[in-house]
Structure formats: C-alpha cells, structure tokens
Amino acid sequence: AVQGAGQHSATASDTPVTRRLDLRHAVRGLARDRSPLQVLLTSGELLTGTFDRVGSDFAELAEHLAGDARRPGEVRAVRLVSLSGIAAVRTLLP
C-alpha cells in the first residue's frame, strides 16, 4: 500500500495502447527473450523454466532447473499455465 498519494496521483489513461499492455503482452516479451523464469501460481506453487509460447489465455512453460538453459535435454516437463493463475513472474539472472 502507498500512503500520501492523494489528489496528486494520476490514473492510467484508457487508450487502445494501454488496453493491450496486459500480462499476456509481458509474458509474450519474456517468451521472445527466452528468459529463464520463476513463475508463482495463485495456488502457491513455484515453477522454474522458460515460456515457449503464449495464447490468448494461457502460456506454455518448459520446466527446467533454474540454472539450466532451455535445451531439449534439460526440459523436465511442458506445462500449460492459465494466465489468470499466474500471481507473479520473476526473471532469473544467467
């Protein structure tokens, strides 16, 4: 929570561009970058891996160890994750 914002704070404008900038947009960027990630689900489960592709309401996560690159031999499982089930995403440093 933020205190003291009051009347000096501004709300986001509702434009065609800001309407497109949602979680799906951010996840697509992470998939494009092939970034290794930690994904916290709303269930509390923590996954590590790389997003392979992103649909309108899901992301495909190739699960692998945090220190490993996304290579076929390192992928333990591929999981479809509902975008509404994602609580947080954190990129991992190489």
Short mmCIF file of the C-alpha atoms (twelve columns), coordinates in Angstrom:
data_MODEL
# 
_entry.id   MODEL 
# 
loop_
_atom_site.group_PDB 
_atom_site.id 
_atom_site.type_symbol 
_atom_site.label_atom_id 
_atom_site.label_alt_id 
_atom_site.label_comp_id 
_atom_site.label_asym_id 
_atom_site.label_seq_id 
_atom_site.Cartn_x 
_atom_site.Cartn_y 
_atom_site.Cartn_z 
_atom_site.pdbx_PDB_model_num 
ATOM 1  C CA . ALA A 1  0.000  0.000   0.000   1 
ATOM 2  C CA . VAL A 2  1.097  3.553   -0.680  1 
ATOM 3  C CA . GLN A 3  0.250  6.381   1.688   1 
ATOM 4  C CA . GLY A 4  0.178  10.063  0.856   1 
ATOM 5  C CA . ALA A 5  -0.541 9.787   -2.869  1 
ATOM 6  C CA . GLY A 6  -3.777 11.738  -2.536  1 
ATOM 7  C CA . GLN A 7  -5.020 14.038  -5.247  1 
ATOM 8  C CA . HIS A 8  -1.594 14.365  -6.899  1 
ATOM 9  C CA . SER A 9  -1.723 10.834  -8.245  1 
ATOM 10 C CA . ALA A 10 -2.953 10.112  -11.752 1 
ATOM 11 C CA . THR A 11 -4.863 7.171   -13.125 1 
ATOM 12 C CA . ALA A 12 -3.803 5.331   -16.253 1 
ATOM 13 C CA . SER A 13 -5.494 6.589   -19.361 1 
ATOM 14 C CA . ASP A 14 -7.714 4.144   -21.204 1 
ATOM 15 C CA . THR A 15 -6.308 4.138   -24.720 1 
ATOM 16 C CA . PRO A 16 -6.012 1.366   -27.315 1 
ATOM 17 C CA . VAL A 17 -2.327 1.010   -26.439 1 
ATOM 18 C CA . THR A 18 -2.809 0.759   -22.661 1 
ATOM 19 C CA . ARG A 19 -5.625 -1.759  -23.134 1 
ATOM 20 C CA . ARG A 20 -3.179 -4.076  -24.944 1 
ATOM 21 C CA . LEU A 21 -0.458 -3.790  -22.284 1 
ATOM 22 C CA . ASP A 22 -1.528 -6.620  -20.015 1 
ATOM 23 C CA . LEU A 23 0.051  -9.750  -18.530 1 
ATOM 24 C CA . ARG A 24 -0.245 -11.549 -21.864 1 
ATOM 25 C CA . HIS A 25 1.813  -8.816  -23.532 1 
ATOM 26 C CA . ALA A 26 4.522  -9.046  -20.853 1 
ATOM 27 C CA . VAL A 27 4.631  -12.856 -20.992 1 
ATOM 28 C CA . ARG A 28 4.972  -12.749 -24.790 1 
ATOM 29 C CA . GLY A 29 8.001  -10.497 -24.385 1 
ATOM 30 C CA . LEU A 30 9.556  -12.952 -21.929 1 
ATOM 31 C CA . ALA A 31 8.870  -15.827 -24.345 1 
ATOM 32 C CA . ARG A 32 10.511 -13.872 -27.174 1 
ATOM 33 C CA . ASP A 33 13.581 -13.203 -24.999 1 
ATOM 34 C CA . ARG A 34 13.810 -16.894 -23.993 1 
ATOM 35 C CA . SER A 35 14.306 -15.650 -20.434 1 
ATOM 36 C CA . PRO A 36 14.663 -18.259 -17.657 1 
ATOM 37 C CA . LEU A 37 11.955 -17.554 -15.080 1 
ATOM 38 C CA . GLN A 38 10.366 -18.337 -11.776 1 
ATOM 39 C CA . VAL A 39 6.584  -18.363 -12.031 1 
ATOM 40 C CA . LEU A 40 4.484  -18.169 -8.868  1 
ATOM 41 C CA . LEU A 41 0.981  -19.521 -9.359  1 
ATOM 42 C CA . THR A 42 -2.048 -18.335 -7.401  1 
ATOM 43 C CA . SER A 43 -2.108 -21.830 -5.844  1 
ATOM 44 C CA . GLY A 44 1.270  -21.062 -4.241  1 
ATOM 45 C CA . GLU A 45 3.196  -23.453 -6.496  1 
ATOM 46 C CA . LEU A 46 6.555  -22.129 -7.742  1 
ATOM 47 C CA . LEU A 47 7.720  -23.227 -11.200 1 
ATOM 48 C CA . THR A 48 11.009 -22.601 -12.995 1 
ATOM 49 C CA . GLY A 49 11.503 -22.690 -16.727 1 
ATOM 50 C CA . THR A 50 11.086 -20.750 -19.956 1 
ATOM 51 C CA . PHE A 51 7.899  -19.662 -21.696 1 
ATOM 52 C CA . ASP A 52 7.744  -21.325 -25.110 1 
ATOM 53 C CA . ARG A 53 4.549  -19.825 -26.482 1 
ATOM 54 C CA . VAL A 54 1.651  -17.710 -25.327 1 
ATOM 55 C CA . GLY A 55 -2.001 -17.931 -26.315 1 
ATOM 56 C CA . SER A 56 -4.907 -15.651 -25.547 1 
ATOM 57 C CA . ASP A 57 -5.398 -17.062 -22.037 1 
ATOM 58 C CA . PHE A 58 -2.502 -19.461 -21.415 1 
ATOM 59 C CA . ALA A 59 1.274  -19.767 -21.568 1 
ATOM 60 C CA . GLU A 60 3.279  -22.895 -22.296 1 
ATOM 61 C CA . LEU A 61 6.123  -23.268 -19.793 1 
ATOM 62 C CA . ALA A 62 9.054  -25.602 -20.484 1 
ATOM 63 C CA . GLU A 63 10.115 -26.582 -16.974 1 
ATOM 64 C CA . HIS A 64 13.835 -26.882 -16.283 1 
ATOM 65 C CA . LEU A 65 16.192 -26.182 -13.408 1 
ATOM 66 C CA . ALA A 66 16.807 -22.528 -12.635 1 
ATOM 67 C CA . GLY A 67 20.492 -22.659 -13.574 1 
ATOM 68 C CA . ASP A 68 19.976 -24.521 -16.854 1 
ATOM 69 C CA . ALA A 69 19.324 -23.071 -20.274 1 
ATOM 70 C CA . ARG A 70 16.202 -24.184 -22.130 1 
ATOM 71 C CA . ARG A 71 17.567 -27.114 -24.120 1 
ATOM 72 C CA . PRO A 72 15.626 -30.252 -25.109 1 
ATOM 73 C CA . GLY A 73 17.712 -32.443 -22.785 1 
ATOM 74 C CA . GLU A 74 17.136 -30.141 -19.810 1 
ATOM 75 C CA . VAL A 75 13.336 -29.807 -20.093 1 
ATOM 76 C CA . ARG A 76 11.637 -31.955 -17.435 1 
ATOM 77 C CA . ALA A 77 8.061  -31.194 -18.463 1 
ATOM 78 C CA . VAL A 78 5.983  -28.805 -20.539 1 
ATOM 79 C CA . ARG A 79 3.033  -27.282 -18.727 1 
ATOM 80 C CA . LEU A 80 0.147  -25.121 -19.888 1 
ATOM 81 C CA . VAL A 81 -0.391 -22.363 -17.349 1 
ATOM 82 C CA . SER A 82 -3.555 -20.276 -17.281 1 
ATOM 83 C CA . LEU A 83 -2.665 -16.575 -17.358 1 
ATOM 84 C CA . SER A 84 -5.298 -15.975 -14.683 1 
ATOM 85 C CA . GLY A 85 -3.441 -18.492 -12.491 1 
ATOM 86 C CA . ILE A 86 -0.172 -16.527 -12.538 1 
ATOM 87 C CA . ALA A 87 0.446  -14.477 -9.390  1 
ATOM 88 C CA . ALA A 88 3.992  -13.291 -10.207 1 
ATOM 89 C CA . VAL A 89 6.825  -13.810 -12.678 1 
ATOM 90 C CA . ARG A 90 10.493 -13.172 -11.978 1 
ATOM 91 C CA . THR A 91 13.337 -13.412 -14.464 1 
ATOM 92 C CA . LEU A 92 16.423 -15.278 -13.319 1 
ATOM 93 C CA . LEU A 93 19.888 -13.917 -13.955 1 
ATOM 94 C CA . PRO A 94 22.027 -16.060 -16.266 1 
# 
